[in-house]
């Protein structure tokens, strides 16, 4: 599982400028995920990518995070590499490690 924490967009309301924003690849579920937490609370404002193969396209994942975060230029390539590195021939998403 990968996790990239991103900086909130400066044009967001104050409450969201303190948000924790994360995107990554979940190998066991074979999905990208996006989490946006407004504050230290456990309740997420956004949490997608919690079901098996829910988001398999990196651009779809990035559209979920784009309204919330500054996206580094290298992020797309890093996420694609993480996804491809986890899909080796013979690897099943439910295989026991």
C-alpha positions as protocol buffer text, in pm:
chain_id: "A"
residue {
  index: 1
  type: UNK
  ca { x: 0 y: 0 z: 0 }
}
residue {
  index: 2
  type: UNK
  ca { x: 129 y: 343 z: -86 }
}
residue {
  index: 3
  type: UNK
  ca { x: 32 y: 677 z: 62 }
}
residue {
  index: 4
  type: UNK
  ca { x: 110 y: 1025 z: -62 }
}
residue {
  index: 5
  type: UNK
  ca { x: 6 y: 1312 z: 163 }
}
residue {
  index: 6
  type: UNK
  ca { x: -69 y: 1629 z: -29 }
}
residue {
  index: 7
  type: UNK
  ca { x: -88 y: 1996 z: 61 }
}
residue {
  index: 8
  type: UNK
  ca { x: -436 y: 2150 z: 60 }
}
residue {
  index: 9
  type: UNK
  ca { x: -516 y: 2406 z: -210 }
}
residue {
  index: 10
  type: UNK
  ca { x: -471 y: 2761 z: -78 }
}
residue {
  index: 11
  type: UNK
  ca { x: -808 y: 2872 z: -220 }
}
residue {
  index: 12
  type: UNK
  ca { x: -1005 y: 2636 z: 6 }
}
residue {
  index: 13
  type: UNK
  ca { x: -1198 y: 2761 z: 311 }
}
residue {
  index: 14
  type: UNK
  ca { x: -986 y: 2773 z: 627 }
}
residue {
  index: 15
  type: UNK
  ca { x: -1123 y: 2449 z: 771 }
}
residue {
  index: 16
  type: UNK
  ca { x: -1002 y: 2258 z: 466 }
}
residue {
  index: 17
  type: UNK
  ca { x: -661 y: 2426 z: 457 }
}
residue {
  index: 18
  type: UNK
  ca { x: -583 y: 2225 z: 771 }
}
residue {
  index: 19
  type: UNK
  ca { x: -709 y: 1903 z: 612 }
}
residue {
  index: 20
  type: UNK
  ca { x: -511 y: 1583 z: 578 }
}
residue {
  index: 21
  type: UNK
  ca { x: -528 y: 1474 z: 215 }
}
residue {
  index: 22
  type: UNK
  ca { x: -393 y: 1140 z: 97 }
}
residue {
  index: 23
  type: UNK
  ca { x: -392 y: 940 z: -224 }
}
residue {
  index: 24
  type: UNK
  ca { x: -236 y: 604 z: -293 }
}
residue {
  index: 25
  type: UNK
  ca { x: -255 y: 250 z: -424 }
}
residue {
  index: 26
  type: UNK
  ca { x: -402 y: -30 z: -213 }
}
residue {
  index: 27
  type: UNK
  ca { x: -254 y: -353 z: -346 }
}
residue {
  index: 28
  type: UNK
  ca { x: -475 y: -602 z: -162 }
}
residue {
  index: 29
  type: UNK
  ca { x: -789 y: -424 z: -285 }
}
residue {
  index: 30
  type: UNK
  ca { x: -635 y: -344 z: -627 }
}
residue {
  index: 31
  type: UNK
  ca { x: -768 y: 12 z: -613 }
}
residue {
  index: 32
  type: UNK
  ca { x: -649 y: 368 z: -582 }
}
residue {
  index: 33
  type: UNK
  ca { x: -790 y: 552 z: -282 }
}
residue {
  index: 34
  type: UNK
  ca { x: -839 y: 915 z: -176 }
}
residue {
  index: 35
  type: UNK
  ca { x: -897 y: 1032 z: 180 }
}
residue {
  index: 36
  type: UNK
  ca { x: -970 y: 1389 z: 289 }
}
residue {
  index: 37
  type: UNK
  ca { x: -998 y: 1451 z: 665 }
}
residue {
  index: 38
  type: UNK
  ca { x: -1104 y: 1799 z: 768 }
}
residue {
  index: 39
  type: UNK
  ca { x: -935 y: 1773 z: 1107 }
}
residue {
  index: 40
  type: UNK
  ca { x: -812 y: 1518 z: 1359 }
}
residue {
  index: 41
  type: UNK
  ca { x: -1154 y: 1350 z: 1372 }
}
residue {
  index: 42
  type: UNK
  ca { x: -1197 y: 1000 z: 1235 }
}
residue {
  index: 43
  type: UNK
  ca { x: -1477 y: 1108 z: 1001 }
}
residue {
  index: 44
  type: UNK
  ca { x: -1351 y: 1170 z: 650 }
}
residue {
  index: 45
  type: UNK
  ca { x: -1508 y: 1434 z: 425 }
}
residue {
  index: 46
  type: UNK
  ca { x: -1407 y: 1217 z: 127 }
}
residue {
  index: 47
  type: UNK
  ca { x: -1305 y: 854 z: 131 }
}
residue {
  index: 48
  type: UNK
  ca { x: -1317 y: 667 z: -199 }
}
residue {
  index: 49
  type: UNK
  ca { x: -1141 y: 350 z: -304 }
}
residue {
  index: 50
  type: UNK
  ca { x: -1261 y: 127 z: -23 }
}
residue {
  index: 51
  type: UNK
  ca { x: -1398 y: -157 z: -236 }
}
residue {
  index: 52
  type: UNK
  ca { x: -1208 y: -409 z: -449 }
}
residue {
  index: 53
  type: UNK
  ca { x: -1115 y: -258 z: -787 }
}
residue {
  index: 54
  type: UNK
  ca { x: -1326 y: 53 z: -717 }
}
residue {
  index: 55
  type: UNK
  ca { x: -1080 y: 293 z: -885 }
}
residue {
  index: 56
  type: UNK
  ca { x: -837 y: 126 z: -1121 }
}
residue {
  index: 57
  type: UNK
  ca { x: -763 y: 431 z: -1337 }
}
residue {
  index: 58
  type: UNK
  ca { x: -509 y: 679 z: -1201 }
}
residue {
  index: 59
  type: UNK
  ca { x: -675 y: 976 z: -1372 }
}
residue {
  index: 60
  type: UNK
  ca { x: -1004 y: 894 z: -1202 }
}
residue {
  index: 61
  type: UNK
  ca { x: -828 y: 890 z: -866 }
}
residue {
  index: 62
  type: UNK
  ca { x: -665 y: 1224 z: -941 }
}
residue {
  index: 63
  type: UNK
  ca { x: -1001 y: 1383 z: -1029 }
}
residue {
  index: 64
  type: UNK
  ca { x: -1121 y: 1294 z: -678 }
}
residue {
  index: 65
  type: UNK
  ca { x: -826 y: 1469 z: -514 }
}
residue {
  index: 66
  type: UNK
  ca { x: -786 y: 1763 z: -753 }
}
residue {
  index: 67
  type: UNK
  ca { x: -1051 y: 1991 z: -591 }
}
residue {
  index: 68
  type: UNK
  ca { x: -877 y: 1951 z: -255 }
}
residue {
  index: 69
  type: UNK
  ca { x: -502 y: 1937 z: -307 }
}
residue {
  index: 70
  type: UNK
  ca { x: -201 y: 2068 z: -489 }
}
residue {
  index: 71
  type: UNK
  ca { x: -93 y: 1783 z: -715 }
}
residue {
  index: 72
  type: UNK
  ca { x: 283 y: 1751 z: -767 }
}
residue {
  index: 73
  type: UNK
  ca { x: 391 y: 1705 z: -1129 }
}
residue {
  index: 74
  type: UNK
  ca { x: 549 y: 1367 z: -1054 }
}
residue {
  index: 75
  type: UNK
  ca { x: 251 y: 1219 z: -866 }
}
residue {
  index: 76
  type: UNK
  ca { x: 71 y: 1062 z: -1163 }
}
residue {
  index: 77
  type: UNK
  ca { x: 382 y: 874 z: -1274 }
}
residue {
  index: 78
  type: UNK
  ca { x: 453 y: 757 z: -918 }
}
residue {
  index: 79
  type: UNK
  ca { x: 100 y: 621 z: -876 }
}
residue {
  index: 80
  type: UNK
  ca { x: 110 y: 443 z: -1213 }
}
residue {
  index: 81
  type: UNK
  ca { x: 444 y: 283 z: -1119 }
}
residue {
  index: 82
  type: UNK
  ca { x: 301 y: 166 z: -784 }
}
residue {
  index: 83
  type: UNK
  ca { x: -2 y: 14 z: -954 }
}
residue {
  index: 84
  type: UNK
  ca { x: 203 y: -157 z: -1226 }
}
residue {
  index: 85
  type: UNK
  ca { x: 458 y: -286 z: -976 }
}
residue {
  index: 86
  type: UNK
  ca { x: 179 y: -456 z: -787 }
}
residue {
  index: 87
  type: UNK
  ca { x: 30 y: -633 z: -1090 }
}
residue {
  index: 88
  type: UNK
  ca { x: 304 y: -879 z: -1177 }
}
residue {
  index: 89
  type: UNK
  ca { x: 206 y: -1189 z: -1374 }
}
residue {
  index: 90
  type: UNK
  ca { x: 69 y: -1456 z: -1144 }
}
residue {
  index: 91
  type: UNK
  ca { x: -13 y: -1210 z: -865 }
}
residue {
  index: 92
  type: UNK
  ca { x: -366 y: -1242 z: -736 }
}
residue {
  index: 93
  type: UNK
  ca { x: -512 y: -954 z: -533 }
}
residue {
  index: 94
  type: UNK
  ca { x: -613 y: -1194 z: -257 }
}
residue {
  index: 95
  type: UNK
  ca { x: -288 y: -1391 z: -245 }
}
residue {
  index: 96
  type: UNK
  ca { x: -143 y: -1449 z: 99 }
}
residue {
  index: 97
  type: UNK
  ca { x: 191 y: -1277 z: 133 }
}
